Every structure is written in structure tokens, then in C-alpha cells.
XYZ file of C-alpha atoms in Angstrom:
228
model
C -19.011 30.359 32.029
C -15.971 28.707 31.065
C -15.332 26.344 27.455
C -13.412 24.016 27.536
C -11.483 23.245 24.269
C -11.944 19.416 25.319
C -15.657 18.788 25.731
C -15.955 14.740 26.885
C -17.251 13.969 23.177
C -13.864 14.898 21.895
C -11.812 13.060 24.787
C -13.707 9.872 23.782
C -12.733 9.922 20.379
C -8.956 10.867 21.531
C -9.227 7.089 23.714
C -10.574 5.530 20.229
C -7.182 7.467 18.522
C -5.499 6.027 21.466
C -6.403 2.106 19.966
C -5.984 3.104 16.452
C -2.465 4.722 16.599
C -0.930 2.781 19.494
C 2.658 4.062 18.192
C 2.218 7.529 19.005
C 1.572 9.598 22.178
C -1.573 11.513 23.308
C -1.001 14.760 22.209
C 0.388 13.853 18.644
C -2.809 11.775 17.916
C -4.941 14.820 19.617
C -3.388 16.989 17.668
C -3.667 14.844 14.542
C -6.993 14.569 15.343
C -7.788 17.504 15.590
C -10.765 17.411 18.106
C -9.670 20.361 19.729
C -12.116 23.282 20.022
C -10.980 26.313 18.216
C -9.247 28.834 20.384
C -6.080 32.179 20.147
C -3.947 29.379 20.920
C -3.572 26.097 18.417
C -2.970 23.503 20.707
C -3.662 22.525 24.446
C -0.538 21.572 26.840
C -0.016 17.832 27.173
C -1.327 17.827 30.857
C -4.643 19.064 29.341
C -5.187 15.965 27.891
C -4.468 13.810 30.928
C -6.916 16.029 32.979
C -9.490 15.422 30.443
C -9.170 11.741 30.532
C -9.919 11.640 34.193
C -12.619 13.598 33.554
C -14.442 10.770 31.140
C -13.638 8.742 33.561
C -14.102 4.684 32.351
C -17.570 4.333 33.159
C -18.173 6.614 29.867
C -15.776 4.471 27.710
C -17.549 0.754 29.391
C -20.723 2.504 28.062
C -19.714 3.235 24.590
C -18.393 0.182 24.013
C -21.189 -1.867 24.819
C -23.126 0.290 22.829
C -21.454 -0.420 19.795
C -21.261 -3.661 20.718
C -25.150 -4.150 21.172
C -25.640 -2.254 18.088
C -23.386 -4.131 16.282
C -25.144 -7.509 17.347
C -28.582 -6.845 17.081
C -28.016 -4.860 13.517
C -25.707 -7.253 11.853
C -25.979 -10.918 11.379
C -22.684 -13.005 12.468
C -20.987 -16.651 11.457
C -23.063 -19.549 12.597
C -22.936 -23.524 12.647
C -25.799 -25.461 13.039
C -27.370 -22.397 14.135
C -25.792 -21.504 16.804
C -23.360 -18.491 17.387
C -19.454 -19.032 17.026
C -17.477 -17.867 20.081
C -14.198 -17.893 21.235
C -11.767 -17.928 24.430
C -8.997 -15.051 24.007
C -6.592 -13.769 26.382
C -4.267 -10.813 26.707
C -1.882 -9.296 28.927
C -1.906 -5.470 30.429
C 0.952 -3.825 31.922
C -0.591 -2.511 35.542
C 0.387 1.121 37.212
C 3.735 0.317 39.356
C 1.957 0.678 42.753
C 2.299 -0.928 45.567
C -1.424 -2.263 45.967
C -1.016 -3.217 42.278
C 1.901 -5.492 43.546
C 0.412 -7.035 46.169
C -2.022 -8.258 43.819
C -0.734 -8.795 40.763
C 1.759 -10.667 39.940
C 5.634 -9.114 38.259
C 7.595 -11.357 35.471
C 11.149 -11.883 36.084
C 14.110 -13.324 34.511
C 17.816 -14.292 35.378
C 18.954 -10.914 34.473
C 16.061 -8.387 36.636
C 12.602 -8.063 37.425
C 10.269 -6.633 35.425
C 8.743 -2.987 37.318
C 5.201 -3.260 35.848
C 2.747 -5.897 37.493
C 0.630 -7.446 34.714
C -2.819 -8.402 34.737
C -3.720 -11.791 32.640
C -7.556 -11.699 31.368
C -9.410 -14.369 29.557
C -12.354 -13.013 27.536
C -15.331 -15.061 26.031
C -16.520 -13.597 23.540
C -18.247 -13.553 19.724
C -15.665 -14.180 16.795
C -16.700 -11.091 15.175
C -16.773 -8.525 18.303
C -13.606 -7.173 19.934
C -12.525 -4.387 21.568
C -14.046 -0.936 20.892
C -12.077 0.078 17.781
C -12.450 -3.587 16.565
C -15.890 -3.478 17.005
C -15.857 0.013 14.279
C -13.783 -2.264 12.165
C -15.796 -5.348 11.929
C -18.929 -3.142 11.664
C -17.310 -1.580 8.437
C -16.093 -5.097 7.268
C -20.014 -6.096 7.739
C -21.324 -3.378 5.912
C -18.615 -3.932 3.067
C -19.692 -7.712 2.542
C -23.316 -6.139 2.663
C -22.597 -4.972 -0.766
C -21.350 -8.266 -2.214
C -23.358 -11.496 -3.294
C -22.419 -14.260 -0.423
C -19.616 -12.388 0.814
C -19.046 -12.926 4.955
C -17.274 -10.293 6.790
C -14.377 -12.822 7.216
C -13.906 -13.399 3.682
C -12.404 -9.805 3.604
C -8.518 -9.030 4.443
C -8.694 -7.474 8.093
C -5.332 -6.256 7.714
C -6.403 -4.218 4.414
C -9.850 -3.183 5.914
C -8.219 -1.912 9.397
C -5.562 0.218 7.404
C -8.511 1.699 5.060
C -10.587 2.550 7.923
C -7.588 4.250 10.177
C -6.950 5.877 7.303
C -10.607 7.083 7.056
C -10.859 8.843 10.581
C -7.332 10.358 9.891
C -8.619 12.591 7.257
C -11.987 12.664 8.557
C -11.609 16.318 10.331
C -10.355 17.040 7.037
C -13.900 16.885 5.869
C -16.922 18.899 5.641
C -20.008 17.167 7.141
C -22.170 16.860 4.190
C -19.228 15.147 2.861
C -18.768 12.344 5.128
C -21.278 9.852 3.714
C -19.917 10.178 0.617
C -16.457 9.247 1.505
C -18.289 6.465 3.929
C -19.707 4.669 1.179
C -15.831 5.403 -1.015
C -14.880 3.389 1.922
C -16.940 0.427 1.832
C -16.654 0.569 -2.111
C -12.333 0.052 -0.939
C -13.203 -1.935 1.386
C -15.236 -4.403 -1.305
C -12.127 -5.011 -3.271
C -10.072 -6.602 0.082
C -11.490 -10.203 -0.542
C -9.637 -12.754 0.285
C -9.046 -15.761 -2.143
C -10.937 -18.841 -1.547
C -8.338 -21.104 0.262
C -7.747 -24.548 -1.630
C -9.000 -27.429 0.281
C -6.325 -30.144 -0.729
C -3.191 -27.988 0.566
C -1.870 -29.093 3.768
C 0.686 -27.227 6.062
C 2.570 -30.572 8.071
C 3.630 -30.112 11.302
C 7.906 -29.926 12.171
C 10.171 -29.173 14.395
C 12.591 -26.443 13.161
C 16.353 -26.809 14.729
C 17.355 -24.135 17.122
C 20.360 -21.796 15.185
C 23.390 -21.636 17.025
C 25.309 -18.766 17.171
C 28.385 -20.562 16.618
C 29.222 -23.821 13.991
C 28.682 -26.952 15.742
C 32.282 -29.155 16.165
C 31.936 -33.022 16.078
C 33.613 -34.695 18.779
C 36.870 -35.885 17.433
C 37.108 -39.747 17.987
C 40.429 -40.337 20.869
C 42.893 -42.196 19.343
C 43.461 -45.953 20.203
């Protein structure tokens, strides 16, 4: 019977890699990773990986997400006013596959110089101010759990910035760990994670409104009045 060194458990946490190191390629964060089964050979061709991803499939990755997501919701409690849940409208733009049916539907941005070759795809999302996309959703739930261990701490009172770096930098040296270890570097985390709060923001500082000039590339020459 064969083994395959990329079981669907392991490509699933390659597409959470994927949204965690978006400046580097399959492979590298694979490899960096290092979900790979053991084998004679180190590492798995390039193509491996894209075979595997067809494999999952994205019915696998819809389903994790909304289990984290319903997880998340019904285990942590979120920012309210007048007791009723904060949402909000966001959008975001995907590049589409350059195919013709992807043309025909979608529509491609151009300029005065070309036209762009990828169709994009505009979506509008409605959804809870602390629930994102799937590696968002790991984030926040760490952010929750960190303001957990604080008196009147929300999530939102801690840097996301800080708390997304600590956490990447979490699962990179997670397969550096032993198993029995992991909680206790877990709870190192949210300990790091504690010390990210932001500073209250001062109610009597304003931030007015103007209109900055557009620089020109060269000086600006006054017209020179014509001589009666």
C-alpha cells in the first residue's frame, strides 16, 4: 500500500503556511514547515505539492475554516454595544486564473499604458469585527485567550501587529518541538502575547482633516507678468 509523504492533514497546514508567509513560495514554506513525512529522500519535488493541493480540494479548507470559526464564536465572547454584536462590511480583491471563462466573467483593469492579464474578482464580506479569514481567525483566538489572562483586557486592546508576528513565529518553530512540549510554549505565548497592550488612547486629541498638495517633480515657475 503506498504512503504518501503528504497525508491531507499536512497539506492543510501547508494552505495555513500559505496565509502566514505570503512572501515565500510553496515549497520553501513546506519545507520550512516541515510537515513532510520522513522518507530516504529529504524533500518532495515542487509538483508534489501542487498535486497534493488538488487533492484537499477546497471543500476541506471551507470546512476548517468554519470550524474554527464556530469554535471561535461559541467559545469566546466578542465586542458588543447595547448588546448586540459589532459587525462590519469589508472588501478585497483576488487576482483570478487567466482563462478565458474567467474573462468572460470577470472583469480585467487597464490603464493608458496596457491591460492588466489577470481578471479580478471584487468580494464584499459581512462579517464579525473579531473573525477573519482562517489564519486570522488562529490569531484573534490567541489574542482572546491572551486578554483572558488580564483584568478587563478586550482582545482589541492588544497590538495585532505584535500578536500576529508572535504567533507566526510560534508555528515556525513549532516542528521544532516535542509534543509534550507544546503547551508549555502555548501558554509562553499568551504570557508574550499579555505584554502587547496597547496604550489607552487620550480622548481630547484630535487628528483634523487636510488636503496635502500634490509634489511635483519639477519647481513650479510663476508666470512672469508681460511687459506694458
Amino acid at each position: 500500500m503506498r504512503k504518501r509523504r503528504l497525508p491531507l492533514e499536512t497539506v492543510l497546514w501547508s494552505i495555513i503556511g500559505m496565509a502566514l508567509y505570503r512572501q515565500k513560495s510553496v515549497w520553501d514554506i513546506a519545507t520550512q514547515m516541515d510537515i513532510m513525512l520522513p522518507d530516504k529522500k529529504p524533500l518532495v519535488a515542487p509538483s508534489a505539492l501542487v498535486q497534493a493541493r488538488q487533492r484537499l480540494g477546497a471543500d476541506a479548507v471551507k470546512e476548517v475554516f468554519k470550524a474554527v470559526a464556530q469554535h471561535g464564536y461559541e467559545t469566546n465572547s466578542f465586542e458588543q454595544w447595547a448588546g448586540l454584536n459589532l459587525f462590519a462590511v469589508d472588501g478585497v480583491v483576488w487576482r483570478a486564473a487567466d482563462t478565458l471563462e474567467n474573462h468572460q466573467v470577470f472583469e480585467t483593469q487597464s490603464n493608458q499604458h496596457r491591460e492588466n492579464t489577470y481578471p479580478q474578482i471584487r468580494m464584499v464580506c459581512h462579517m464579525e469585527l473579531t473573525s477573519h479569514l482562517l489564519c486570522y481567525n488562529l490569531i484573534r483566538l490567541g489574542m482572546t485567550a491572551a486578554a483572558k489572562k488580564l483584568d478587563s483586557v478586550w482582545p482589541n486592546q492588544l497590538s495585532f501587529t505584535s500578536c500576529s508576528m508572535a504567533i507566526t513565529q510560534f508555528f515556525a518553530t513549532l516542528p521544532l518541538t516535542s509534543p509534550g512540549n507544546i503547551p508549555k510554549h502555548y501558554e509562553s505565548l499568551l504570557e508574550q502575547m499579555s505584554y502587547f497592550k496597547l496604550p489607552p488612547r487620550r480622548e481630547d486629541r484630535t487628528y483634523p482633516r487636510w488636503v496635502k498638495p500634490k509634489p511635483r517633480k519639477y519647481p513650479h515657475k510663476k508666470n512672469k507678468l508681460a511687459s506694458p
